[in-house]
mmCIF file of C-alpha atoms in Angstrom:
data_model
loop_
_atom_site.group_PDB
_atom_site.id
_atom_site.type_symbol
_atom_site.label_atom_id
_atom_site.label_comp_id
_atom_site.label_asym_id
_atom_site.label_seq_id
_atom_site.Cartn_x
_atom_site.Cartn_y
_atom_site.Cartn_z
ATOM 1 C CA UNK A 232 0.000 0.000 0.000
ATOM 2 C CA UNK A 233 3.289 2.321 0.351
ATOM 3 C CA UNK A 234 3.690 2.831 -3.018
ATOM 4 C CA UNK A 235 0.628 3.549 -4.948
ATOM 5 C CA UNK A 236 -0.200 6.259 -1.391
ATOM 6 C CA UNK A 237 3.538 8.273 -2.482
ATOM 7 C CA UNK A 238 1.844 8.435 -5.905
ATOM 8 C CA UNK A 239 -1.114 9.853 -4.666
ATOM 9 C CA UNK A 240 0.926 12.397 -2.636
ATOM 10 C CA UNK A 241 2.810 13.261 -5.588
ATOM 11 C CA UNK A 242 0.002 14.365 -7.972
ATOM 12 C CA UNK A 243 -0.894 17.445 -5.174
ATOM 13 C CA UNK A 244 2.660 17.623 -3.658
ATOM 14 C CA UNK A 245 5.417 17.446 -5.964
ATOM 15 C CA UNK A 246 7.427 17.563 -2.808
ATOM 16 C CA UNK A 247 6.053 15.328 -0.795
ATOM 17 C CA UNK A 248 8.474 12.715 -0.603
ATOM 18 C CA UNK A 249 10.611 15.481 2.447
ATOM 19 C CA UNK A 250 7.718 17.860 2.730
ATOM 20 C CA UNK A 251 7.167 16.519 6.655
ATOM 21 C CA UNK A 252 10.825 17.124 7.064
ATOM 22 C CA UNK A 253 11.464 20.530 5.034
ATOM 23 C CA UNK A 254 8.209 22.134 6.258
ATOM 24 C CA UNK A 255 9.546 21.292 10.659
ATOM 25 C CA UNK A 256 12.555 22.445 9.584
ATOM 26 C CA UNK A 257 11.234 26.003 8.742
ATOM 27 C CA UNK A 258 8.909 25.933 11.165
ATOM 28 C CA UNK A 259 11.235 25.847 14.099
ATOM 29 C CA UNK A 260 13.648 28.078 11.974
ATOM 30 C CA UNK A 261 10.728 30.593 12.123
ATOM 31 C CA UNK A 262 9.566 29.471 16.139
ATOM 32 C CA UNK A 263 13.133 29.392 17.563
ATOM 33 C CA UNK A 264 14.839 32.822 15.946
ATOM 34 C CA UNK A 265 14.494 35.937 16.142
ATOM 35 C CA UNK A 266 15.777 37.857 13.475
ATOM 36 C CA UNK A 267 17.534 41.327 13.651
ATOM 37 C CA UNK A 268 16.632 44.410 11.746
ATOM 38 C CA UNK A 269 17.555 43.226 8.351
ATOM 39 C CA UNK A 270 16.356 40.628 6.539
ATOM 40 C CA UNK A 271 17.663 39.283 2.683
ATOM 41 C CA UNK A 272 15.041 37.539 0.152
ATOM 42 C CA UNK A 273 16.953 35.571 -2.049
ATOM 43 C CA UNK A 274 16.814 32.403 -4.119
ATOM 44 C CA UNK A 275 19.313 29.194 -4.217
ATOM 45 C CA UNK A 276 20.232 26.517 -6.562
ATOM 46 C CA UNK A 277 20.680 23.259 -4.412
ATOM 47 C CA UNK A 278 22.828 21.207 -7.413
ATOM 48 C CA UNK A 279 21.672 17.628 -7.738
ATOM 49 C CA UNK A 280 22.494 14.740 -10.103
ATOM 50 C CA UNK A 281 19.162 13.232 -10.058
ATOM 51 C CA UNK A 282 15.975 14.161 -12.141
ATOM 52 C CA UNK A 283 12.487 15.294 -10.957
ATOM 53 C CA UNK A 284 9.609 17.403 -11.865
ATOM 54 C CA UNK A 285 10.864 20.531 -10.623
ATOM 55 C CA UNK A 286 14.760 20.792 -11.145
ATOM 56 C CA UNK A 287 16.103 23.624 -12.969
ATOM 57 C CA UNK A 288 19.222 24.764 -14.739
ATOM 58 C CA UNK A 289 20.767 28.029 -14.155
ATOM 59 C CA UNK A 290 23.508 29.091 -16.375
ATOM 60 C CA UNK A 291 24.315 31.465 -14.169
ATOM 61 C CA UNK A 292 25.217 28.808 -11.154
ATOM 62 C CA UNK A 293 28.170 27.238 -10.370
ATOM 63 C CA UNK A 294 26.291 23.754 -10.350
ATOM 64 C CA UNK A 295 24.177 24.570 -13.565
ATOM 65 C CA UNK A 296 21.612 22.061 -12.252
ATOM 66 C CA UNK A 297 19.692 21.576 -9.140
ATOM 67 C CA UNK A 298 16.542 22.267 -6.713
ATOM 68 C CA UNK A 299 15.570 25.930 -7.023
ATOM 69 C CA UNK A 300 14.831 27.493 -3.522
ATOM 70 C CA UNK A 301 13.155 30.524 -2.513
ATOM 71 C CA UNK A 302 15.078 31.641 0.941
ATOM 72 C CA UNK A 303 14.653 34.614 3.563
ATOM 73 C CA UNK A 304 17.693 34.764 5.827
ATOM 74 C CA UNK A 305 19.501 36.758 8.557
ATOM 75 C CA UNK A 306 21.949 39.879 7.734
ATOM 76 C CA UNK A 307 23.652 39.451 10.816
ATOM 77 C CA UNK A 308 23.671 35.913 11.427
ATOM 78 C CA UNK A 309 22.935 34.299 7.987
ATOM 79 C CA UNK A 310 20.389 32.305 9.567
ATOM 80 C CA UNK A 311 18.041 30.565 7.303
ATOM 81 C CA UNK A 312 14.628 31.889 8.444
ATOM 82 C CA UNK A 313 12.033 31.015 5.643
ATOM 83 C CA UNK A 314 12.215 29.476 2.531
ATOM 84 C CA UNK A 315 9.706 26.514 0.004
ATOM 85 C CA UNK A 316 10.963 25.109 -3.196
ATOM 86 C CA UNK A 317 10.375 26.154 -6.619
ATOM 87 C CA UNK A 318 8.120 23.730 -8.216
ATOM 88 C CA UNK A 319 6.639 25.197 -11.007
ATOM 89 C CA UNK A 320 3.553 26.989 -11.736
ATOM 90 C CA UNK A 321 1.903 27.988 -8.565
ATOM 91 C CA UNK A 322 -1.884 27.832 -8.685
ATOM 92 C CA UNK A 323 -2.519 29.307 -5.857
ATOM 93 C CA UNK A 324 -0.896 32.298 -6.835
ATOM 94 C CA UNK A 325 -3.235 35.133 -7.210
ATOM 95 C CA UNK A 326 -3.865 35.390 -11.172
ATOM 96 C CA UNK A 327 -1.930 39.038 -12.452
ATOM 97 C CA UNK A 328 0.234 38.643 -9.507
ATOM 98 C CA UNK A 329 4.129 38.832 -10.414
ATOM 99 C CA UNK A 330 5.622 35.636 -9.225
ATOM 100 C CA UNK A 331 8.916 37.978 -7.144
ATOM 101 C CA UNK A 332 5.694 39.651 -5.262
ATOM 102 C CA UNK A 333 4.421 36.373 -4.095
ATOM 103 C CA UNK A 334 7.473 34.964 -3.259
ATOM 104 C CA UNK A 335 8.464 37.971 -0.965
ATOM 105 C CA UNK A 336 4.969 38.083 0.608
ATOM 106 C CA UNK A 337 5.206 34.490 1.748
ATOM 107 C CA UNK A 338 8.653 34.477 3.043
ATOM 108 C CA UNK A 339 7.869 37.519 4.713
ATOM 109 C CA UNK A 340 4.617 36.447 6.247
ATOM 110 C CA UNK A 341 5.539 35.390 10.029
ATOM 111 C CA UNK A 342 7.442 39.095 10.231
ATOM 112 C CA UNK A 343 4.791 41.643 8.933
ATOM 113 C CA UNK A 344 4.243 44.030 10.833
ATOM 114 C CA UNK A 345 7.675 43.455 13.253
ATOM 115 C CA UNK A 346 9.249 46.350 11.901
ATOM 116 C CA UNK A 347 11.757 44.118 9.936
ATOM 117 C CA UNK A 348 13.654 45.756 6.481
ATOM 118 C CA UNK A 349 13.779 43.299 3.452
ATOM 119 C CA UNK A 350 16.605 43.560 1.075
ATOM 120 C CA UNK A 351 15.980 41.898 -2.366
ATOM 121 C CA UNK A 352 16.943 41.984 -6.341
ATOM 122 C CA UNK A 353 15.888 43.120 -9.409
ATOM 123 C CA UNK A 354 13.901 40.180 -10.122
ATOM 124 C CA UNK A 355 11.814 40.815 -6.921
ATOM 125 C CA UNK A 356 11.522 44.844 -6.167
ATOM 126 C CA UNK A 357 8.833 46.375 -7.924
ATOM 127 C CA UNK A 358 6.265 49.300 -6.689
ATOM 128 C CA UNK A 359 3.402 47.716 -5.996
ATOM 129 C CA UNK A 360 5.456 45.267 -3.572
ATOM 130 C CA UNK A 361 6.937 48.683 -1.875
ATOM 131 C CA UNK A 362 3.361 49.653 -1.426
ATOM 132 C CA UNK A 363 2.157 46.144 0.232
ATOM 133 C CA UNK A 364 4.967 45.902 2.625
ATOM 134 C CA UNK A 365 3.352 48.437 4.828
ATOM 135 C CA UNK A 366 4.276 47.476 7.723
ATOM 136 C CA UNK A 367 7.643 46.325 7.316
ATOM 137 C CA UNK A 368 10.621 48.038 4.542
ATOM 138 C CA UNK A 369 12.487 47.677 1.559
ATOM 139 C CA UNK A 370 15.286 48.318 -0.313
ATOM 140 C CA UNK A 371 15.684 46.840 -3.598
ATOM 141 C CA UNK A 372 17.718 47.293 -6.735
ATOM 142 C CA UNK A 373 15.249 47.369 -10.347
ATOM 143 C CA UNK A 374 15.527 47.544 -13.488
ATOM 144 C CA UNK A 375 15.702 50.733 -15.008
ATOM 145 C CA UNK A 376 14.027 49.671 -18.158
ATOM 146 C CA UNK A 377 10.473 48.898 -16.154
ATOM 147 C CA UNK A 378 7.622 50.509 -16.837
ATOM 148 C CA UNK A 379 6.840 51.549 -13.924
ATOM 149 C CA UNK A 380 9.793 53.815 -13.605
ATOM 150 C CA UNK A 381 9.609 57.278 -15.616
ATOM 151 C CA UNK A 382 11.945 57.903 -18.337
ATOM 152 C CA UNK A 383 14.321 59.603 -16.758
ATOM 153 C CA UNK A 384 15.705 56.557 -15.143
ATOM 154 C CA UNK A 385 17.417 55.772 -18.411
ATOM 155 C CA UNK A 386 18.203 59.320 -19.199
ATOM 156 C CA UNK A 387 22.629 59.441 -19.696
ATOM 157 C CA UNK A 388 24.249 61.895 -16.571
ATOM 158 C CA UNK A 389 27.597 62.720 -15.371
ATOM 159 C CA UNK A 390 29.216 60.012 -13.811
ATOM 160 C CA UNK A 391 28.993 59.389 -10.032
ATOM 161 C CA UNK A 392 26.178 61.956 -9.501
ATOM 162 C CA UNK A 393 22.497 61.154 -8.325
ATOM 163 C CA UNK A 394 18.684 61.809 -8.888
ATOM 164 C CA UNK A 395 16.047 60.913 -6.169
ATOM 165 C CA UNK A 396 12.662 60.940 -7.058
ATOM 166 C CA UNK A 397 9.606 59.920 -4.495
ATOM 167 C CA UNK A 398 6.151 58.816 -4.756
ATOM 168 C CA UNK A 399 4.292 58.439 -1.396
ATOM 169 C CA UNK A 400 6.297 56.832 1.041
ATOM 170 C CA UNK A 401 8.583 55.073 -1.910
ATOM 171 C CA UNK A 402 12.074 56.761 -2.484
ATOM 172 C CA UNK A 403 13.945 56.086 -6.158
ATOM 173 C CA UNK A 404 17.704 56.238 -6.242
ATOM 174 C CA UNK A 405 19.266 56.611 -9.609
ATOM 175 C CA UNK A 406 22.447 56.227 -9.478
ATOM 176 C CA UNK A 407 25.302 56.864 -12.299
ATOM 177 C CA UNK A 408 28.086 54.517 -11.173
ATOM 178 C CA UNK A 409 29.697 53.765 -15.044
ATOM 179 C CA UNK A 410 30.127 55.758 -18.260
ATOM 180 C CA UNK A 411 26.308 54.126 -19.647
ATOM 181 C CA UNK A 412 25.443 52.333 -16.549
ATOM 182 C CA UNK A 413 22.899 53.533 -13.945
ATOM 183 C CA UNK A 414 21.407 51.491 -10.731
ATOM 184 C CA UNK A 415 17.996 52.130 -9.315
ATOM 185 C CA UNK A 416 16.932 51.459 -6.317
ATOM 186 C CA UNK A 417 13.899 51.566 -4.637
ATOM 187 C CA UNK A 418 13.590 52.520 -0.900
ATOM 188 C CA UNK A 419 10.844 52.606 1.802
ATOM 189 C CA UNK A 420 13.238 52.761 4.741
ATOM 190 C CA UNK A 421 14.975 56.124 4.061
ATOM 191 C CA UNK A 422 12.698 59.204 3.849
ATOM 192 C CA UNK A 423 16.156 61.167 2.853
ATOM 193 C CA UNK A 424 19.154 59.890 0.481
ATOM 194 C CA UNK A 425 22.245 61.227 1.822
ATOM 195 C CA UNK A 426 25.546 61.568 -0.637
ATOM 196 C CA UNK A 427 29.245 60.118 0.301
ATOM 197 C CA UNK A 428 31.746 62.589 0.376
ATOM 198 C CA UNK A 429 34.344 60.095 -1.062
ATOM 199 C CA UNK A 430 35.157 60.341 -4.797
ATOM 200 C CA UNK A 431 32.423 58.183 -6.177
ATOM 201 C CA UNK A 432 29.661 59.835 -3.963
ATOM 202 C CA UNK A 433 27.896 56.994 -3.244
ATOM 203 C CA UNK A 434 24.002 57.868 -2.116
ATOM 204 C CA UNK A 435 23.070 56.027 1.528
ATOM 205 C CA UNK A 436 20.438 53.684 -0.560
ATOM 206 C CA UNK A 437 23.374 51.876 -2.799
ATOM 207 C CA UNK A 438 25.595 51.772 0.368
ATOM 208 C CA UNK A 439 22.918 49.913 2.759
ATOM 209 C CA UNK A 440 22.029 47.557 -0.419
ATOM 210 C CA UNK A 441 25.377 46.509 -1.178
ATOM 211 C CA UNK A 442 25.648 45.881 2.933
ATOM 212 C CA UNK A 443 22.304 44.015 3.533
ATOM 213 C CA UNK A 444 22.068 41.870 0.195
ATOM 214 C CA UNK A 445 24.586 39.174 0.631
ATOM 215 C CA UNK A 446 22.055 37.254 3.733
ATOM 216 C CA UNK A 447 21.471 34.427 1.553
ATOM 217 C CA UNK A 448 24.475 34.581 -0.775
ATOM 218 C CA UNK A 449 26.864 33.961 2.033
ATOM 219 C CA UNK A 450 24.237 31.233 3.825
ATOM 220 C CA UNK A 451 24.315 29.583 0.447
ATOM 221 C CA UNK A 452 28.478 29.470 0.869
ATOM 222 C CA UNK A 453 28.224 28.220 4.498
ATOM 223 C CA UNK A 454 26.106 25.222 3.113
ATOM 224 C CA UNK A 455 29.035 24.368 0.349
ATOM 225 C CA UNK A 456 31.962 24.787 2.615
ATOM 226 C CA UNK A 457 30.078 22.807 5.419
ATOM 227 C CA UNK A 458 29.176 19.389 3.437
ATOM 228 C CA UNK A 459 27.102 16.513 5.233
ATOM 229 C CA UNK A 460 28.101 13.845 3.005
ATOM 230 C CA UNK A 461 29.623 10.610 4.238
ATOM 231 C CA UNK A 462 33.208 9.703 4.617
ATOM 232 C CA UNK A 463 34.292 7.107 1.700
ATOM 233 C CA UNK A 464 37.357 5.294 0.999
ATOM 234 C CA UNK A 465 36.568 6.509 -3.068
#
């Protein structure tokens, strides 16, 4: 009776086969820790040999192949707080609903309103998210050819100067850091942008990103460096 049950399971949980174990895990992650004042939304490519419905390949990834993961983790302590598996097409996903939105909005869920700032990328930040995390903040880099940004995102400066432009309680940063490069960044947390007085003047919003964003980039490294596998004689 094992089997044909597991193949039940599998046709509404494509993970079900180390859902009971995955889904304690977070929970005590989220019961037993209490995060500081940053917090960094981030996704990571667990590599694997073997197939399934849901693995992915990244070109971008050191492993190329592997289990997709959607984490929240700890500035401070790179502490893995949150995080589910990719596994495709999400129907409970509200329908017009970018699929960044949802994923911050569940990883955030068991901190709204705990006065907690999210950093995130490109692929994530986007008004409307600004605008939902009320209660909590944001800083996030985004691309400068969205449409919700106005034209003059992509307009060509002088190097190493900076625009701020604000809408409600949502502060952009655009900043010119290369000869035909700019980097926007969208802010909830700081009400003013303040400028560096070194030579690249550096506004405060590109200095906190590039200091809160590496949560889950470093907790990814941790994982590598720190293997679990067996001792062979191989």
């Amino acid at each position: 009776m094992g089997p044909p049950a597991n193949r039940a399971c599998l046709q509404t949980d494509k993970f079900s086969l180390v859902s009971d174990v995955w889904n304690k895990f977070v929970q005590n992650s989220i019961a037993c820790y209490k995060p500081g004042a940053n917090i960094t939304v981030n996704e990571q490519l667990f590599p694997t040999k073997a197939w399934c419905w849901f693995t992915q390949y990244v070109s971008s990834k050191p492993d190329k192949s592997g289990i997709k993961s959607w984490l929240a983790a700890d500035v401070d302590s790179k502490y893995m707080l949150n995080g589910f598996p990719y596994l495709g097409k999400d129907e409970s996903r509200p329908p017009g609903q970018r699929l960044g939105e949802n994923v911050v909005m569940r990883l955030m869920e068991p901190f709204l309103g705990k006065g907690r700032n999210v950093t995130m990328d490109n692929f994530f930040t986007s008004v409307s998210l600004a605008k939902k995390l009320v209660s909590n903040s944001m800083v996030g880099i985004i691309n400068k050819n969205r449409r919700e940004l106005p034209p003059s995102a992509q307009q060509q400066g002088e190097l190493f100067t900076t625009s701020v432009l604000k809408h409600e309680r949502v502060i952009l940063t655009v900043y010119r850091c290369k000869p035909r490069k700019n980097i926007c960044l969208l802010s909830t947390l700081h009400p003013t942008v303040a400028i560096n007085n070194d030579a690249k003047r550096k506004p405060e919003t590109v200095t906190y990103y590039n200091a809160t964003k590496v949560g889950v980039e470093i907790l990814d490294q941790m994982a590598r460096l720190y293997s679990v596998k067996g001792g062979t004689c191989r």
